[in-house]
PDB file of C-alpha atoms in Angstrom:
ATOM      1  CA  UNK A   1     -55.663 -25.178 -17.403  1.00 53.00           C
ATOM      2  CA  UNK A   2     -55.233 -21.724 -15.821  1.00 61.00           C
ATOM      3  CA  UNK A   3     -53.029 -23.500 -13.136  1.00 62.00           C
ATOM      4  CA  UNK A   4     -50.887 -25.023 -15.815  1.00 64.00           C
ATOM      5  CA  UNK A   5     -50.308 -21.783 -17.602  1.00 59.00           C
ATOM      6  CA  UNK A   6     -49.294 -20.146 -14.321  1.00 62.00           C
ATOM      7  CA  UNK A   7     -46.937 -22.951 -13.289  1.00 60.00           C
ATOM      8  CA  UNK A   8     -45.318 -22.714 -16.860  1.00 61.00           C
ATOM      9  CA  UNK A   9     -45.027 -19.091 -16.668  1.00 63.00           C
ATOM     10  CA  UNK A  10     -43.474 -19.380 -13.293  1.00 65.00           C
ATOM     11  CA  UNK A  11     -40.890 -22.022 -14.467  1.00 72.00           C
ATOM     12  CA  UNK A  12     -40.010 -19.918 -17.551  1.00 67.00           C
ATOM     13  CA  UNK A  13     -39.674 -16.770 -15.305  1.00 64.00           C
ATOM     14  CA  UNK A  14     -37.282 -18.741 -12.955  1.00 66.00           C
ATOM     15  CA  UNK A  15     -35.212 -19.970 -15.849  1.00 76.00           C
ATOM     16  CA  UNK A  16     -34.963 -16.490 -17.406  1.00 71.00           C
ATOM     17  CA  UNK A  17     -33.947 -15.059 -14.062  1.00 68.00           C
ATOM     18  CA  UNK A  18     -31.313 -17.942 -13.501  1.00 68.00           C
ATOM     19  CA  UNK A  19     -29.738 -17.205 -17.038  1.00 73.00           C
ATOM     20  CA  UNK A  20     -29.553 -13.482 -16.175  1.00 72.00           C
ATOM     21  CA  UNK A  21     -28.010 -14.030 -12.684  1.00 74.00           C
ATOM     22  CA  UNK A  22     -25.365 -16.354 -14.399  1.00 70.00           C
ATOM     23  CA  UNK A  23     -24.432 -14.032 -17.015  1.00 72.00           C
ATOM     24  CA  UNK A  24     -24.129 -11.196 -14.413  1.00 68.00           C
ATOM     25  CA  UNK A  25     -21.837 -13.421 -12.190  1.00 67.00           C
ATOM     26  CA  UNK A  26     -19.846 -14.580 -15.276  1.00 64.00           C
ATOM     27  CA  UNK A  27     -19.461 -10.926 -16.424  1.00 60.00           C
ATOM     28  CA  UNK A  28     -18.023  -9.967 -12.975  1.00 56.00           C
ATOM     29  CA  UNK A  29     -15.435 -12.711 -13.112  1.00 54.00           C
ATOM     30  CA  UNK A  30     -14.193 -11.760 -16.541  1.00 57.00           C
ATOM     31  CA  UNK A  31     -13.105  -8.369 -15.273  1.00 62.00           C
ATOM     32  CA  UNK A  32      -9.609  -9.807 -15.575  1.00 68.00           C
ATOM     33  CA  UNK A  33      -7.224 -12.435 -14.158  1.00 69.00           C
ATOM     34  CA  UNK A  34      -6.237 -12.410 -10.567  1.00 69.00           C
ATOM     35  CA  UNK A  35      -2.944 -10.936 -11.599  1.00 61.00           C
ATOM     36  CA  UNK A  36      -4.678  -8.084 -13.531  1.00 65.00           C
ATOM     37  CA  UNK A  37      -6.902  -7.507 -10.632  1.00 66.00           C
ATOM     38  CA  UNK A  38      -3.907  -7.236  -8.347  1.00 60.00           C
ATOM     39  CA  UNK A  39      -2.221  -4.748 -10.672  1.00 59.00           C
ATOM     40  CA  UNK A  40      -5.449  -2.791 -10.668  1.00 63.00           C
ATOM     41  CA  UNK A  41      -5.621  -2.788  -6.771  1.00 66.00           C
ATOM     42  CA  UNK A  42      -1.840  -1.595  -6.750  1.00 62.00           C
ATOM     43  CA  UNK A  43      -2.427   1.224  -9.117  1.00 64.00           C
ATOM     44  CA  UNK A  44      -5.694   2.272  -7.256  1.00 64.00           C
ATOM     45  CA  UNK A  45      -3.815   2.534  -3.917  1.00 60.00           C
ATOM     46  CA  UNK A  46      -0.949   4.463  -5.570  1.00 62.00           C
ATOM     47  CA  UNK A  47      -3.488   6.850  -7.162  1.00 62.00           C
ATOM     48  CA  UNK A  48      -4.857   7.551  -3.711  1.00 61.00           C
ATOM     49  CA  UNK A  49      -1.296   8.287  -2.071  1.00 62.00           C
ATOM     50  CA  UNK A  50       0.069  10.326  -4.988  1.00 66.00           C
ATOM     51  CA  UNK A  51      -2.049  13.527  -5.345  1.00 62.00           C
ATOM     52  CA  UNK A  52      -1.039  14.426  -1.700  1.00 62.00           C
ATOM     53  CA  UNK A  53       2.567  14.320  -2.405  1.00 68.00           C
ATOM     54  CA  UNK A  54       2.606  16.146  -5.715  1.00 70.00           C
ATOM     55  CA  UNK A  55       2.166  19.479  -3.955  1.00 74.00           C
ATOM     56  CA  UNK A  56       5.520  19.004  -1.925  1.00 81.00           C
ATOM     57  CA  UNK A  57       6.862  17.124   0.806  1.00 85.00           C
ATOM     58  CA  UNK A  58       5.009  18.562   3.789  1.00 89.00           C
ATOM     59  CA  UNK A  59       3.569  17.079   7.154  1.00 92.00           C
ATOM     60  CA  UNK A  60      -0.043  17.338   5.662  1.00 88.00           C
ATOM     61  CA  UNK A  61       0.823  15.615   2.529  1.00 87.00           C
ATOM     62  CA  UNK A  62       2.878  12.893   4.276  1.00 89.00           C
ATOM     63  CA  UNK A  63       0.001  12.260   6.720  1.00 89.00           C
ATOM     64  CA  UNK A  64      -2.512  11.899   4.020  1.00 88.00           C
ATOM     65  CA  UNK A  65      -0.415   9.422   1.924  1.00 88.00           C
ATOM     66  CA  UNK A  66       1.526   7.288   4.626  1.00 90.00           C
ATOM     67  CA  UNK A  67      -1.345   4.819   5.278  1.00 89.00           C
ATOM     68  CA  UNK A  68      -1.849   4.217   1.562  1.00 86.00           C
ATOM     69  CA  UNK A  69       1.793   3.638   0.919  1.00 88.00           C
ATOM     70  CA  UNK A  70       2.045   1.344   3.893  1.00 90.00           C
ATOM     71  CA  UNK A  71      -0.810  -0.778   2.624  1.00 87.00           C
ATOM     72  CA  UNK A  72       0.894  -0.631  -0.777  1.00 85.00           C
ATOM     73  CA  UNK A  73       4.150  -1.989   0.464  1.00 87.00           C
ATOM     74  CA  UNK A  74       2.517  -4.277   3.096  1.00 88.00           C
ATOM     75  CA  UNK A  75       4.925  -3.451   5.870  1.00 93.00           C
ATOM     76  CA  UNK A  76       4.275  -3.219   9.676  1.00 95.00           C
ATOM     77  CA  UNK A  77       5.321   0.505   9.829  1.00 95.00           C
ATOM     78  CA  UNK A  78       6.079   3.265   7.500  1.00 94.00           C
ATOM     79  CA  UNK A  79       7.467   6.623   8.110  1.00 96.00           C
ATOM     80  CA  UNK A  80       8.044   9.776   5.653  1.00 95.00           C
ATOM     81  CA  UNK A  81      10.773  12.117   6.652  1.00 95.00           C
ATOM     82  CA  UNK A  82      12.347  15.302   5.305  1.00 94.00           C
ATOM     83  CA  UNK A  83      16.010  15.740   6.228  1.00 92.00           C
ATOM     84  CA  UNK A  84      15.189  16.959   9.748  1.00 94.00           C
ATOM     85  CA  UNK A  85      12.002  15.353  11.258  1.00 95.00           C
ATOM     86  CA  UNK A  86       9.632  12.647  10.761  1.00 96.00           C
ATOM     87  CA  UNK A  87       6.716  14.098   8.923  1.00 95.00           C
ATOM     88  CA  UNK A  88       4.267  11.158   9.260  1.00 95.00           C
ATOM     89  CA  UNK A  89       4.345   7.599  10.785  1.00 96.00           C
ATOM     90  CA  UNK A  90       1.743   4.884  10.474  1.00 95.00           C
ATOM     91  CA  UNK A  91       2.043   1.494  12.067  1.00 93.00           C
ATOM     92  CA  UNK A  92       3.546  -0.254  15.150  1.00 92.00           C
ATOM     93  CA  UNK A  93       6.383   1.770  17.005  1.00 89.00           C
ATOM     94  CA  UNK A  94       4.816   5.299  16.484  1.00 82.00           C
ATOM     95  CA  UNK A  95       6.094   6.379  19.909  1.00 87.00           C
ATOM     96  CA  UNK A  96       9.636   5.971  18.570  1.00 91.00           C
ATOM     97  CA  UNK A  97       8.834   7.693  15.272  1.00 91.00           C
ATOM     98  CA  UNK A  98      11.717  10.180  15.538  1.00 92.00           C
ATOM     99  CA  UNK A  99      14.239   7.358  15.062  1.00 95.00           C
ATOM    100  CA  UNK A 100      13.160   7.211  11.472  1.00 95.00           C
ATOM    101  CA  UNK A 101      15.132  10.194  10.586  1.00 95.00           C
ATOM    102  CA  UNK A 102      18.214   8.727  12.038  1.00 95.00           C
ATOM    103  CA  UNK A 103      17.574   5.636  10.073  1.00 96.00           C
ATOM    104  CA  UNK A 104      17.059   7.477   6.980  1.00 96.00           C
ATOM    105  CA  UNK A 105      20.388   9.627   7.309  1.00 96.00           C
ATOM    106  CA  UNK A 106      22.453   7.195   5.140  1.00 96.00           C
ATOM    107  CA  UNK A 107      19.867   7.268   2.357  1.00 96.00           C
ATOM    108  CA  UNK A 108      19.488  10.923   2.601  1.00 95.00           C
ATOM    109  CA  UNK A 109      23.246  11.193   2.341  1.00 95.00           C
ATOM    110  CA  UNK A 110      23.956   8.661  -0.408  1.00 95.00           C
ATOM    111  CA  UNK A 111      20.892   9.335  -2.524  1.00 94.00           C
ATOM    112  CA  UNK A 112      20.309   5.485  -2.505  1.00 94.00           C
ATOM    113  CA  UNK A 113      18.316   2.888  -0.619  1.00 93.00           C
ATOM    114  CA  UNK A 114      19.795   1.294   2.346  1.00 95.00           C
ATOM    115  CA  UNK A 115      18.933  -1.655   4.520  1.00 95.00           C
ATOM    116  CA  UNK A 116      18.133  -0.928   8.134  1.00 95.00           C
ATOM    117  CA  UNK A 117      19.736  -3.471  10.536  1.00 93.00           C
ATOM    118  CA  UNK A 118      17.841  -5.547  13.042  1.00 93.00           C
ATOM    119  CA  UNK A 119      19.221  -3.841  16.193  1.00 94.00           C
ATOM    120  CA  UNK A 120      18.064  -0.412  14.663  1.00 94.00           C
ATOM    121  CA  UNK A 121      14.690  -1.553  13.578  1.00 93.00           C
ATOM    122  CA  UNK A 122      14.142  -3.206  16.954  1.00 94.00           C
ATOM    123  CA  UNK A 123      14.675   0.183  18.604  1.00 93.00           C
ATOM    124  CA  UNK A 124      11.570   1.303  16.902  1.00 94.00           C
ATOM    125  CA  UNK A 125       9.520  -1.850  18.005  1.00 93.00           C
ATOM    126  CA  UNK A 126      10.534  -5.315  19.249  1.00 93.00           C
ATOM    127  CA  UNK A 127       8.733  -7.045  16.457  1.00 94.00           C
ATOM    128  CA  UNK A 128      10.685  -5.357  13.742  1.00 94.00           C
ATOM    129  CA  UNK A 129      13.453  -7.507  12.048  1.00 94.00           C
ATOM    130  CA  UNK A 130      14.496  -5.122   9.391  1.00 94.00           C
ATOM    131  CA  UNK A 131      13.733  -1.976   7.348  1.00 95.00           C
ATOM    132  CA  UNK A 132      14.461  -0.065   4.213  1.00 94.00           C
ATOM    133  CA  UNK A 133      15.167   3.634   3.925  1.00 95.00           C
ATOM    134  CA  UNK A 134      14.940   4.985   0.393  1.00 93.00           C
ATOM    135  CA  UNK A 135      15.472   8.551  -0.660  1.00 94.00           C
ATOM    136  CA  UNK A 136      12.590  10.768  -2.000  1.00 89.00           C
ATOM    137  CA  UNK A 137      13.961  13.197  -4.704  1.00 88.00           C
ATOM    138  CA  UNK A 138      12.497  16.145  -6.422  1.00 85.00           C
ATOM    139  CA  UNK A 139      14.200  17.491  -9.493  1.00 86.00           C
ATOM    140  CA  UNK A 140      17.140  14.989  -8.760  1.00 88.00           C
ATOM    141  CA  UNK A 141      17.600  16.632  -5.230  1.00 91.00           C
ATOM    142  CA  UNK A 142      16.944  14.434  -2.255  1.00 92.00           C
ATOM    143  CA  UNK A 143      14.449  16.146  -0.036  1.00 92.00           C
ATOM    144  CA  UNK A 144      13.371  13.209   2.279  1.00 93.00           C
ATOM    145  CA  UNK A 145      12.970   9.615   2.848  1.00 94.00           C
ATOM    146  CA  UNK A 146      10.558   6.764   2.867  1.00 92.00           C
ATOM    147  CA  UNK A 147      11.282   4.353   5.786  1.00 96.00           C
ATOM    148  CA  UNK A 148       9.637   1.048   5.910  1.00 93.00           C
ATOM    149  CA  UNK A 149      10.016  -1.379   8.877  1.00 95.00           C
ATOM    150  CA  UNK A 150       9.148  -4.982   8.624  1.00 93.00           C
ATOM    151  CA  UNK A 151       8.847  -8.077  11.036  1.00 93.00           C
ATOM    152  CA  UNK A 152      10.642 -10.131   8.382  1.00 91.00           C
ATOM    153  CA  UNK A 153      14.191  -9.840   7.021  1.00 90.00           C
ATOM    154  CA  UNK A 154      14.521  -7.301   4.201  1.00 87.00           C
ATOM    155  CA  UNK A 155      15.007  -8.814   0.914  1.00 87.00           C
ATOM    156  CA  UNK A 156      15.453  -7.766  -2.794  1.00 88.00           C
ATOM    157  CA  UNK A 157      11.665  -7.585  -3.213  1.00 86.00           C
ATOM    158  CA  UNK A 158      11.182  -5.259  -0.301  1.00 86.00           C
ATOM    159  CA  UNK A 159      14.187  -3.095  -1.363  1.00 86.00           C
ATOM    160  CA  UNK A 160      12.770  -2.859  -4.894  1.00 87.00           C
ATOM    161  CA  UNK A 161       9.203  -1.892  -3.681  1.00 83.00           C
ATOM    162  CA  UNK A 162      10.358   0.836  -1.187  1.00 84.00           C
ATOM    163  CA  UNK A 163      12.735   2.237  -3.900  1.00 85.00           C
ATOM    164  CA  UNK A 164       9.873   2.470  -6.399  1.00 81.00           C
TER     165      UNK A 164
END
């Protein structure tokens, strides 16, 4: 009789454990839809990049934030410039990082985002097909630019993402 009691207790314990595991797994999947989780991941990455830049557009701040911003934009390379130099560069083509300031000039002068043509983008790396340069402003004054390079042609979605 003791063997039957132990067997029933073991079965009951296994059932309770299975129910607890099922609830735990179900609870994790109910943290949000895939769209909500994507939004959360995007906001999280932005929150990692933003604090460094709040103190001003410096080489140290740009260096701390450029990797996060590149990941957020899903581009092959990203540069942060001021009006005179490339403050930070992350990704393919870093040996040609100073070209980013040249590519940023139209955005710096006009205060609007501009498309970087394939010939200019290829000067940074043969794999690039396009880029976008968007002005960075502080109190409505253009102080620098974000320059994103991509292996695919620039489209409206990339333009909007870099502008934002």
